[in-house]
Coordinates of N, CA, C and O in Angstrom, one line a residue:
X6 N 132.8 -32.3 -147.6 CA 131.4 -32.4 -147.4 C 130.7 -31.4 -148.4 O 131.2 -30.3 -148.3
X7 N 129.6 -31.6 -149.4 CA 129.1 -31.4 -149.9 C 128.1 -30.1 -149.3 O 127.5 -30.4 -148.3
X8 N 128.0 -29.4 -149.6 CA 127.0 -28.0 -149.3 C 125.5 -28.3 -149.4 O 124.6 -28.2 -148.5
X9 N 125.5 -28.5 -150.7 CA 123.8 -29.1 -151.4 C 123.5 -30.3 -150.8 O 122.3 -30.4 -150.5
X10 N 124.1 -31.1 -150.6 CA 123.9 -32.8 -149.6 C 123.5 -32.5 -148.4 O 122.4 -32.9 -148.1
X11 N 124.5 -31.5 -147.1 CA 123.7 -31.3 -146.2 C 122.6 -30.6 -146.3 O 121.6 -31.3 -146.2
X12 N 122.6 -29.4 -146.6 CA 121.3 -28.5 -146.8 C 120.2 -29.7 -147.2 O 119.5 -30.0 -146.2
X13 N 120.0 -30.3 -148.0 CA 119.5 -31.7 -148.1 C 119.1 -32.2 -147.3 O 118.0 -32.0 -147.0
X14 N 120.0 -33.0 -146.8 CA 119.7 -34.1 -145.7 C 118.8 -33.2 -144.6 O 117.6 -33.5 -144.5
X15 N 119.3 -32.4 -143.9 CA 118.7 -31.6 -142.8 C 117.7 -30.7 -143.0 O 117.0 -30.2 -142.0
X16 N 117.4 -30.2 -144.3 CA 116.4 -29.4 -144.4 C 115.1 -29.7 -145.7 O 114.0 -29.3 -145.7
X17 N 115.8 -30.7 -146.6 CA 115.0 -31.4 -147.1 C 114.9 -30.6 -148.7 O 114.1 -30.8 -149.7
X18 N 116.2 -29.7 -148.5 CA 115.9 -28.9 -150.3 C 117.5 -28.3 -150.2 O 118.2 -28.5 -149.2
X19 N 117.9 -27.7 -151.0 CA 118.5 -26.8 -151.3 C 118.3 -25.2 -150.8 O 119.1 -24.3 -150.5
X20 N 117.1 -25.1 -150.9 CA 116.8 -23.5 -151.4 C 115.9 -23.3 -149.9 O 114.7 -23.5 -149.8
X21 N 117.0 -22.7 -148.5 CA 116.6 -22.6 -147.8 C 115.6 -21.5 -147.4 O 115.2 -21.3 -146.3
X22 N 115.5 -20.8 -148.4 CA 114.1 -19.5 -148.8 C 112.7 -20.2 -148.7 O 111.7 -20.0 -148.0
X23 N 113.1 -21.3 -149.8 CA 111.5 -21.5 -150.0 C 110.8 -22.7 -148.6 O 109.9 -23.5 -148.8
X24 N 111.4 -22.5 -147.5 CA 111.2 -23.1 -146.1 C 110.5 -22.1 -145.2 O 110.7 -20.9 -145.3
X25 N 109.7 -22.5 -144.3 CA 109.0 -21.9 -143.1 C 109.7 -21.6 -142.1 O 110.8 -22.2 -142.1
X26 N 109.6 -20.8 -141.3 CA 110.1 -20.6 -140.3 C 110.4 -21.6 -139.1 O 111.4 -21.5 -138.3
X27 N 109.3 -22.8 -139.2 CA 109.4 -24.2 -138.3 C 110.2 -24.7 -139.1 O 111.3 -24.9 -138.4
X28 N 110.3 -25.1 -140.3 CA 111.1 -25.9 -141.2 C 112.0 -25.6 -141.0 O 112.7 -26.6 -140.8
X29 N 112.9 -24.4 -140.9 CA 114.6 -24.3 -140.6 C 114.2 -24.2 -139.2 O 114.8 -23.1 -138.9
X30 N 113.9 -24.4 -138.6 CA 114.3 -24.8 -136.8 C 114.4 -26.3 -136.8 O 115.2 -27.0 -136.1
X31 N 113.4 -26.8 -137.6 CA 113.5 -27.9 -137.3 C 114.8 -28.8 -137.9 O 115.3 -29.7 -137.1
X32 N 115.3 -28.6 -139.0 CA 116.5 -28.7 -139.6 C 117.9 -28.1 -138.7 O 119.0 -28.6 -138.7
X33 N 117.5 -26.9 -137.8 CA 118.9 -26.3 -137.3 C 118.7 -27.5 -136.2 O 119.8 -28.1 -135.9
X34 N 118.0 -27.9 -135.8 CA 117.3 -28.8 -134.2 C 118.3 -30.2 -134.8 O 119.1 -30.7 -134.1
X35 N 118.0 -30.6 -136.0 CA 118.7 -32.4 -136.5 C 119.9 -31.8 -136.7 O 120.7 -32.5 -136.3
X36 N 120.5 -30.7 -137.2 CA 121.9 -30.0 -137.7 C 122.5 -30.4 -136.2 O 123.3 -31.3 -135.9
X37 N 121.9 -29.6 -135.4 CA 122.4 -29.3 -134.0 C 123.2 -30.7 -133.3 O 124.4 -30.9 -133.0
X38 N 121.9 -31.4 -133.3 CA 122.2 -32.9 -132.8 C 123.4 -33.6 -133.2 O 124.3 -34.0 -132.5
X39 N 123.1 -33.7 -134.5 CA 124.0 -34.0 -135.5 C 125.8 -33.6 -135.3 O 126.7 -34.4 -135.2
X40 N 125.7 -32.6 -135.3 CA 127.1 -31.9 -135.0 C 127.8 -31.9 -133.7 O 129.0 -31.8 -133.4
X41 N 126.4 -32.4 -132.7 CA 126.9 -32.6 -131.6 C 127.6 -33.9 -131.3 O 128.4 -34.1 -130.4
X42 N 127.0 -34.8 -132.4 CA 127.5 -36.3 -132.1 C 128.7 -36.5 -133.2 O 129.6 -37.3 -133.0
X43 N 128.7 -35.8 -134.0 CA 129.8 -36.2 -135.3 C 131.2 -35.6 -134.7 O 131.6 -34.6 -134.2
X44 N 132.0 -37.3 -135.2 CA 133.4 -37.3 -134.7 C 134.7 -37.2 -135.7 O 135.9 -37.2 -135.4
X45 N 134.1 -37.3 -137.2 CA 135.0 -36.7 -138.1 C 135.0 -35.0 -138.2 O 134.1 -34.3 -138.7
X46 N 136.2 -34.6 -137.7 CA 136.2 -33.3 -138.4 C 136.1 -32.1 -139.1 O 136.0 -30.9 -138.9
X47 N 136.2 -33.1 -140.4 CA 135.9 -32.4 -142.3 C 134.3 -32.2 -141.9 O 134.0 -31.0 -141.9
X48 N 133.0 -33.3 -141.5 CA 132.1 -33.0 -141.4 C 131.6 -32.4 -140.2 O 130.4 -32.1 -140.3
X49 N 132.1 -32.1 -139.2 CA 131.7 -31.5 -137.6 C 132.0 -29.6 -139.0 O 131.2 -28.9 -139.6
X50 N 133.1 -29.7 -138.9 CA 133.2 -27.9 -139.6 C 132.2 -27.7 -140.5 O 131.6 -26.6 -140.4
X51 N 131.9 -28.6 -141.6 CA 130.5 -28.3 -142.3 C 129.6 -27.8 -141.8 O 129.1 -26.7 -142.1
X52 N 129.3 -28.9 -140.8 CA 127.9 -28.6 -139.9 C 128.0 -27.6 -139.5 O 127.0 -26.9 -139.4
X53 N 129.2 -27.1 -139.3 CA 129.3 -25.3 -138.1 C 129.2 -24.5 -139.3 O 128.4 -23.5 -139.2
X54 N 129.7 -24.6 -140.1 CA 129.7 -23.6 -141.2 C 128.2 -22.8 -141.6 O 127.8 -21.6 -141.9
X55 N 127.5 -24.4 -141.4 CA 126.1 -24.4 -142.4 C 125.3 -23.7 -141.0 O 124.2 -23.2 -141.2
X56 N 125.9 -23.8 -139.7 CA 125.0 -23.2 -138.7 C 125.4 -21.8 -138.6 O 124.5 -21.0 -138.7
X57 N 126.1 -21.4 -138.4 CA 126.9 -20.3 -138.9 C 126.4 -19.1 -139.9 O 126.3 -17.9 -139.7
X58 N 126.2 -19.7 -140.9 CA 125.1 -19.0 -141.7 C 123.9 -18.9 -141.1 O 123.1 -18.0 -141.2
X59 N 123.8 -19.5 -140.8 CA 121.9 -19.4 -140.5 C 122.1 -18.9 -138.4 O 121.5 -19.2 -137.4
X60 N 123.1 -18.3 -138.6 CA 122.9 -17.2 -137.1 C 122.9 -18.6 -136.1 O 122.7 -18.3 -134.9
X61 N 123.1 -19.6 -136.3 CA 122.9 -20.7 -134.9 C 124.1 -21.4 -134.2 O 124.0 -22.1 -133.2
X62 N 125.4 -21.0 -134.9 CA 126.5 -21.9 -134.6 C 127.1 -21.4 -132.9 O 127.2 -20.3 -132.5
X63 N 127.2 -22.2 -132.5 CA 128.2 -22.2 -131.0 C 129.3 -21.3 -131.1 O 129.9 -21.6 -132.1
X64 N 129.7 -20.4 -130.7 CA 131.6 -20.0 -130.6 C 132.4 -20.9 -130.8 O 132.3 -22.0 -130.2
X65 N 133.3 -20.5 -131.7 CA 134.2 -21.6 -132.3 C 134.9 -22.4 -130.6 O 135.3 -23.5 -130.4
X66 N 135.0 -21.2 -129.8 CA 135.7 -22.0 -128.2 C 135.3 -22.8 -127.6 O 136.0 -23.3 -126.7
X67 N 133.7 -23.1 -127.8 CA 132.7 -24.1 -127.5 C 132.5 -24.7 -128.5 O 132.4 -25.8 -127.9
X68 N 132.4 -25.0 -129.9 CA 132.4 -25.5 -131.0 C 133.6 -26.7 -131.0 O 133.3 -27.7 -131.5
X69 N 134.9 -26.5 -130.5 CA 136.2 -26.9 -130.9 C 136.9 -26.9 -129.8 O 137.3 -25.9 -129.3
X70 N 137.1 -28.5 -129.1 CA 138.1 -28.6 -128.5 C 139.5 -28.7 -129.3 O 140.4 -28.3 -128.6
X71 N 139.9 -29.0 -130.5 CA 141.0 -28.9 -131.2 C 141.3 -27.2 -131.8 O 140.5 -26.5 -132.5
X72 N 142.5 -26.8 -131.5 CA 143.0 -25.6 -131.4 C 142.8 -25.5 -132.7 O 142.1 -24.6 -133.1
X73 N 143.3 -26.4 -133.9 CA 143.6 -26.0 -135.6 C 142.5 -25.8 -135.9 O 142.3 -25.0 -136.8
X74 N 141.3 -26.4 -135.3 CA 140.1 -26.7 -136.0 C 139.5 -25.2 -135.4 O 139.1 -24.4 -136.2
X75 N 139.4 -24.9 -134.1 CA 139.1 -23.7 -133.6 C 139.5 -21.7 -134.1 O 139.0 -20.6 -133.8
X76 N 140.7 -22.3 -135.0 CA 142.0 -21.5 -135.6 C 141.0 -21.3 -136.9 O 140.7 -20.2 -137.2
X77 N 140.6 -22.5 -137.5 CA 139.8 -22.5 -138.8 C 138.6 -21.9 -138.6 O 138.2 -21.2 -139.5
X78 N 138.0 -22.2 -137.7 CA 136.4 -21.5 -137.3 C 137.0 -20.0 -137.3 O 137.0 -19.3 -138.3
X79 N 137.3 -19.7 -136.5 CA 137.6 -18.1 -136.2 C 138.3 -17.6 -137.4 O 138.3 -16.4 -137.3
X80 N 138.9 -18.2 -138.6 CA 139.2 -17.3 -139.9 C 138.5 -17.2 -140.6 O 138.5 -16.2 -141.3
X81 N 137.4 -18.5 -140.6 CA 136.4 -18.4 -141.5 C 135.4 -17.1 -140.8 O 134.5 -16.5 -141.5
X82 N 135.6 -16.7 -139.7 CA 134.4 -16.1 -139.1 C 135.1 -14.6 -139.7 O 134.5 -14.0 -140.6
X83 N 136.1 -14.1 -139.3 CA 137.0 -13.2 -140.1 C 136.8 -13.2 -141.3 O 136.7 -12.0 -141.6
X84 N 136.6 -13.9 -142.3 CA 136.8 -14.0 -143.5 C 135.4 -13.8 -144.1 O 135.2 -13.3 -145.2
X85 N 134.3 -14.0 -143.3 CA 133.0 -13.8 -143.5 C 132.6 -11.8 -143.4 O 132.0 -10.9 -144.1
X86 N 133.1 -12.0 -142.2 CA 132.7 -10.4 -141.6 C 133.3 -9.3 -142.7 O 132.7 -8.4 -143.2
X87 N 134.7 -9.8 -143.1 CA 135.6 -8.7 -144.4 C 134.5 -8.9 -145.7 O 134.3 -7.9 -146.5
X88 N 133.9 -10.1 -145.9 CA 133.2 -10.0 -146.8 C 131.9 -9.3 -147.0 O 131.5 -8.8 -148.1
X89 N 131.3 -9.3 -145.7 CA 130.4 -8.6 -145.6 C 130.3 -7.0 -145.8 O 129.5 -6.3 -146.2
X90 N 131.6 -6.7 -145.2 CA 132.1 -5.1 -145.2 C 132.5 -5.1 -146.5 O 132.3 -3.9 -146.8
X91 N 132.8 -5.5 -147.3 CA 132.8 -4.8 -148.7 C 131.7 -5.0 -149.8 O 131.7 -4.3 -150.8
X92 N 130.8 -5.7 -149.7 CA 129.8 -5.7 -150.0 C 129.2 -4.2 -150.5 O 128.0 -4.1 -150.9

């Protein structure tokens, strides 16, 4: 799944700076839904990913009834925080 496509589709740009404060709610609001109903995998982890950044994602243990997929959320979430700390 494309990065720039979603950001796209759900928020209507790329450049989630140059958006309002309604405008990313309203985008996390269709993200949300969205992720709630989507039954391929490659795109359910996008969606969490892209919520994730923007402070809105579920716990990967509520996110993820599949363990591998739940295994992937939680490294990526690890893998975020080490990046953050060296910064």
């Amino acid at each position: 799944m494309d990065l720039d496509a979603l950001l796209q589709h759900y928020f209507g740009t790329t450049d989630l700076d140059s958006l309002d404060d309604e405008q990313i709610d309203r985008g996390v609001q269709w993200l949300r839904i969205a992720f709630g109903t989507e039954t391929e995998p490659g795109r359910r982890f996008a969606m969490w990913v892209v919520l994730h950044g923007l402070d809105e994602a579920p716990e990967p243990s509520v996110a993820f009834k599949d363990a591998d997929e739940r295994a992937a959320a939680e490294a990526y979430i690890r893998a975020m925080d080490e990046a953050e700390r060296s910064e």
